[in-house]
Amino acid sequence: DGGITQSPKYLFRKEGQNVTLSCEQNLNHDAMYWYRQDPGQGLRLIYYSQIVNDFQKGDIAEGYSVSREKKESFPLTVTSAQKNPTAFYLCASSMTSGDDFQETQYFGPGTRLLVL
Amino acid sequence: GIQVEQSPPDLILQEGANSTLRCNFSDSVNNLQWFHQNPWGQLINLFYIPSGTKQNGRLSATTVATERYSLLYISSSQTTDSGVYFCAVGFNDYKLSFGAGTTVTVRA
């Protein structure tokens, strides 16, 4: 089945620890995105990538890092510099098709990160 | 960035009722999407609708881009319609700005 997978479903982080969230897609999409969702709020963009080996900061990139070495994979690292990392993290992907920017985003099931 | 306001923030419906959710945005857009987030957190894309009207079963959406708003209609609501509905917009970019959502609770 085509889709987006995220792992783990739940992740616990100790103080001062870096953790990496996995996102994989087999939809052959060029663009991938990471969002953060806090309780009762909308999604905020952390990082996005429109092509392999290139990515851009979103609205709340501080304390996070990403890589895009393969088209299928866009892992997110939550570093110790992120002081309030407890949240629900969602990965998405979409096609990129020219200049009209008219492409639907598809989401993975999410990872819940909790700080111990 | 583009500001997105959704109303109402919460909506409680009796099963079978109809409802309208609204999304206002602060600037021109050429990308507007409606999503439904189920109680387990999964987001499902409902509509890609930067302008015009679309229908999919009991759901329909209308965007009036010149007046900077979009409406999502739910007809004959069912308990499975419960969840959070998000409007997200973009302009000349693939990234989206999300509203805070409308939480819909459908009671049997």
Short mmCIF file of C-alpha atoms in Angstrom, two decimals:
data_model
loop_
_atom_site.label_atom_id
_atom_site.label_comp_id
_atom_site.label_asym_id
_atom_site.label_seq_id
_atom_site.Cartn_x
_atom_site.Cartn_y
_atom_site.Cartn_z
CA ASP A 1 0.00 0.00 0.00
CA GLY A 2 1.18 3.52 -0.75
CA GLY A 3 1.41 5.87 2.15
CA ILE A 4 3.40 7.66 4.81
CA THR A 5 4.75 5.90 7.87
CA GLN A 6 6.05 7.50 11.03
CA SER A 7 7.89 5.83 13.86
CA PRO A 8 7.81 5.44 16.72
CA LYS A 9 4.19 6.10 17.65
CA TYR A 10 5.28 7.28 21.12
CA LEU A 11 8.70 8.59 22.11
CA PHE A 12 10.06 9.58 25.48
CA ARG A 13 12.93 12.02 25.79
CA LYS A 14 15.11 12.65 28.78
CA GLU A 15 16.45 16.09 29.56
CA GLY A 16 19.46 16.98 27.40
CA GLN A 17 18.85 14.14 24.97
CA ASN A 18 18.53 14.36 21.19
CA VAL A 19 15.85 12.15 19.63
CA THR A 20 15.08 11.38 15.99
CA LEU A 21 11.62 10.86 14.53
CA SER A 22 11.33 8.81 11.38
CA CYS A 23 9.18 9.63 8.35
CA GLU A 24 9.08 7.45 5.23
CA GLN A 25 6.86 7.72 2.16
CA ASN A 26 6.40 5.47 -0.86
CA LEU A 27 4.14 7.83 -2.79
CA ASN A 28 7.01 9.07 -4.97
CA HIS A 29 6.35 12.59 -3.71
CA ASP A 30 9.02 15.23 -4.14
CA ALA A 31 8.08 17.43 -1.17
CA MET A 32 8.00 16.47 2.49
CA TYR A 33 7.05 18.47 5.59
CA TRP A 34 7.27 18.34 9.37
CA TYR A 35 4.60 19.94 11.56
CA ARG A 36 4.19 20.31 15.29
CA GLN A 37 0.76 20.25 16.95
CA ASP A 38 0.21 21.32 20.55
CA PRO A 39 -3.02 20.40 22.38
CA GLY A 40 -6.01 22.34 21.13
CA GLN A 41 -4.00 24.14 18.47
CA GLY A 42 -3.41 24.00 14.76
CA LEU A 43 -0.33 22.72 12.99
CA ARG A 44 2.85 24.76 12.78
CA LEU A 45 5.49 24.11 10.14
CA ILE A 46 8.94 23.12 11.41
CA TYR A 47 10.88 22.28 8.22
CA TYR A 48 10.07 21.35 4.65
CA SER A 49 11.93 19.94 1.69
CA GLN A 50 10.98 20.16 -1.97
CA ILE A 51 13.88 18.12 -3.34
CA VAL A 52 16.53 15.73 -2.14
CA ASN A 53 19.51 17.36 -0.38
CA ASP A 54 17.63 20.62 0.10
CA PHE A 55 15.34 21.85 2.87
CA GLN A 56 14.04 25.13 4.31
CA LYS A 57 13.10 26.33 7.77
CA GLY A 58 9.47 26.75 8.58
CA ASP A 59 7.95 28.96 11.25
CA ILE A 60 9.35 27.18 14.32
CA ALA A 61 12.67 25.58 13.27
CA GLU A 62 14.70 26.50 16.36
CA GLY A 63 15.78 23.41 18.30
CA TYR A 64 15.10 21.04 15.40
CA SER A 65 17.19 19.66 12.54
CA VAL A 66 16.39 17.59 9.44
CA SER A 67 18.09 15.81 6.57
CA ARG A 68 16.87 14.74 3.14
CA GLU A 69 19.37 12.25 1.75
CA LYS A 70 16.74 10.12 0.03
CA LYS A 71 13.50 11.03 -1.67
CA GLU A 72 11.57 8.60 0.52
CA SER A 73 12.89 9.72 3.90
CA PHE A 74 12.81 12.96 5.91
CA PRO A 75 13.90 12.34 9.53
CA LEU A 76 13.44 15.03 12.17
CA THR A 77 15.83 15.40 15.12
CA VAL A 78 14.57 17.16 18.22
CA THR A 79 17.70 18.52 19.87
CA SER A 80 18.35 19.39 23.50
CA ALA A 81 18.05 23.05 22.45
CA GLN A 82 14.30 22.58 22.05
CA LYS A 83 13.14 23.44 25.55
CA ASN A 84 9.51 22.47 25.21
CA PRO A 85 9.43 19.47 22.87
CA THR A 86 6.32 17.74 24.23
CA ALA A 87 3.90 17.72 21.29
CA PHE A 88 2.38 15.68 18.50
CA TYR A 89 4.62 15.61 15.41
CA LEU A 90 3.14 15.08 11.97
CA CYS A 91 4.94 14.38 8.72
CA ALA A 92 3.36 15.09 5.33
CA SER A 93 4.25 14.82 1.67
CA SER A 94 3.02 16.16 -1.65
CA MET A 95 3.86 16.25 -5.30
CA THR A 96 5.46 19.32 -6.80
CA SER A 97 4.19 20.12 -10.25
CA GLY A 98 5.25 23.39 -11.72
CA ASP A 99 4.34 26.90 -10.83
CA ASP A 100 0.74 26.57 -9.71
CA PHE A 101 1.63 25.05 -6.32
CA GLN A 102 -1.63 23.16 -6.42
CA GLU A 103 -0.85 19.92 -4.71
CA THR A 104 -2.66 18.06 -1.95
CA GLN A 105 -0.73 17.22 1.21
CA TYR A 106 -0.97 13.73 2.68
CA PHE A 107 -0.20 13.05 6.32
CA GLY A 108 1.34 10.24 8.31
CA PRO A 109 -0.17 8.95 11.59
CA GLY A 110 2.09 11.09 13.80
CA THR A 111 4.52 10.61 16.70
CA ARG A 112 3.74 11.75 20.24
CA LEU A 113 6.86 13.00 22.02
CA LEU A 114 6.89 13.25 25.79
CA VAL A 115 9.63 14.60 28.01
CA LEU A 116 10.49 12.60 31.12
CA GLY B 1 2.65 34.85 6.81
CA ILE B 2 -0.99 34.45 5.90
CA GLN B 3 -3.30 34.52 8.92
CA VAL B 4 -6.10 31.94 9.04
CA GLU B 5 -9.13 32.21 11.30
CA GLN B 6 -11.66 29.43 11.69
CA SER B 7 -15.10 29.66 13.23
CA PRO B 8 -16.75 28.49 15.32
CA PRO B 9 -14.01 26.99 17.53
CA ASP B 10 -16.39 24.32 18.80
CA LEU B 11 -19.58 22.84 17.40
CA ILE B 12 -21.92 20.30 18.98
CA LEU B 13 -24.42 18.64 16.67
CA GLN B 14 -27.18 16.14 17.00
CA GLU B 15 -26.85 13.28 14.55
CA GLY B 16 -28.61 14.17 11.29
CA ALA B 17 -28.09 17.93 11.64
CA ASN B 18 -26.43 20.15 9.05
CA SER B 19 -23.62 22.61 9.78
CA THR B 20 -21.32 25.18 8.21
CA LEU B 21 -17.70 25.81 9.15
CA ARG B 22 -15.96 28.99 8.08
CA CYS B 23 -12.34 29.82 7.22
CA ASN B 24 -11.21 33.43 6.75
CA PHE B 25 -7.74 34.25 5.49
CA SER B 26 -5.80 37.50 5.46
CA ASP B 27 -4.22 37.54 2.01
CA SER B 28 -4.40 36.13 -1.48
CA VAL B 29 -4.09 32.36 -1.74
CA ASN B 30 -3.76 29.89 -4.59
CA ASN B 31 -3.75 26.82 -2.36
CA LEU B 32 -6.52 26.04 0.13
CA GLN B 33 -7.16 22.64 1.67
CA TRP B 34 -9.63 21.30 4.22
CA PHE B 35 -8.59 18.45 6.52
CA HIS B 36 -10.34 16.28 9.08
CA GLN B 37 -8.36 15.06 12.11
CA ASN B 38 -9.90 12.01 13.77
CA PRO B 39 -9.72 11.36 17.52
CA TRP B 40 -6.53 9.32 17.02
CA GLY B 41 -4.73 12.22 15.38
CA GLN B 42 -4.77 11.13 11.73
CA LEU B 43 -5.33 13.97 9.26
CA ILE B 44 -7.28 13.19 6.12
CA ASN B 45 -7.48 15.59 3.21
CA LEU B 46 -11.12 16.44 2.43
CA PHE B 47 -10.83 19.02 -0.32
CA TYR B 48 -8.29 20.88 -2.36
CA ILE B 49 -10.29 24.03 -3.18
CA PRO B 50 -8.50 27.34 -3.88
CA SER B 51 -11.67 28.58 -5.59
CA GLY B 52 -15.12 27.40 -6.58
CA THR B 53 -17.30 24.64 -5.15
CA LYS B 54 -16.75 20.92 -4.70
CA GLN B 55 -18.85 18.13 -3.24
CA ASN B 56 -17.91 14.73 -1.90
CA GLY B 57 -20.83 12.77 -0.50
CA ARG B 58 -22.30 14.60 2.50
CA LEU B 59 -19.48 17.14 2.50
CA SER B 60 -19.14 20.14 0.25
CA ALA B 61 -16.91 23.19 0.21
CA THR B 62 -16.98 26.63 -1.35
CA THR B 63 -14.12 29.11 -1.61
CA VAL B 64 -14.62 32.75 -2.58
CA ALA B 65 -11.02 33.77 -3.05
CA THR B 66 -11.79 37.41 -3.88
CA GLU B 67 -13.51 37.78 -0.50
CA ARG B 68 -10.93 35.65 1.32
CA TYR B 69 -13.09 32.97 2.84
CA SER B 70 -14.01 29.33 2.47
CA LEU B 71 -16.95 27.35 3.84
CA LEU B 72 -17.21 23.65 4.62
CA TYR B 73 -20.71 22.18 4.75
CA ILE B 74 -21.55 18.98 6.60
CA SER B 75 -24.99 17.60 5.85
CA SER B 76 -26.85 14.84 7.71
CA SER B 77 -24.01 14.61 10.24
CA GLN B 78 -22.96 11.23 11.64
CA THR B 79 -20.99 10.37 14.77
CA THR B 80 -18.04 9.48 12.53
CA ASP B 81 -17.89 13.14 11.46
CA SER B 82 -16.62 14.04 14.93
CA GLY B 83 -13.10 15.40 15.14
CA VAL B 84 -11.26 18.59 14.30
CA TYR B 85 -11.60 20.28 10.92
CA PHE B 86 -8.68 22.37 9.73
CA CYS B 87 -8.42 24.89 6.94
CA ALA B 88 -4.91 25.44 5.51
CA VAL B 89 -3.78 27.98 2.93
CA GLY B 90 -0.74 28.90 0.88
CA PHE B 91 0.35 31.34 -1.80
CA ASN B 92 2.95 30.65 -4.48
CA ASP B 93 4.51 28.01 -2.24
CA TYR B 94 3.86 24.40 -1.35
CA LYS B 95 3.95 25.07 2.39
CA LEU B 96 0.66 25.67 4.19
CA SER B 97 -0.49 27.86 7.08
CA PHE B 98 -3.11 26.19 9.26
CA GLY B 99 -5.98 27.65 11.22
CA ALA B 100 -6.64 26.62 14.82
CA GLY B 101 -9.44 24.29 13.74
CA THR B 102 -13.10 23.70 14.52
CA THR B 103 -13.82 20.85 16.94
CA VAL B 104 -17.01 19.06 15.91
CA THR B 105 -18.84 16.68 18.24
CA VAL B 106 -21.76 14.75 16.79
CA ARG B 107 -24.03 13.16 19.38
CA ALA B 108 -26.15 10.10 18.67
#
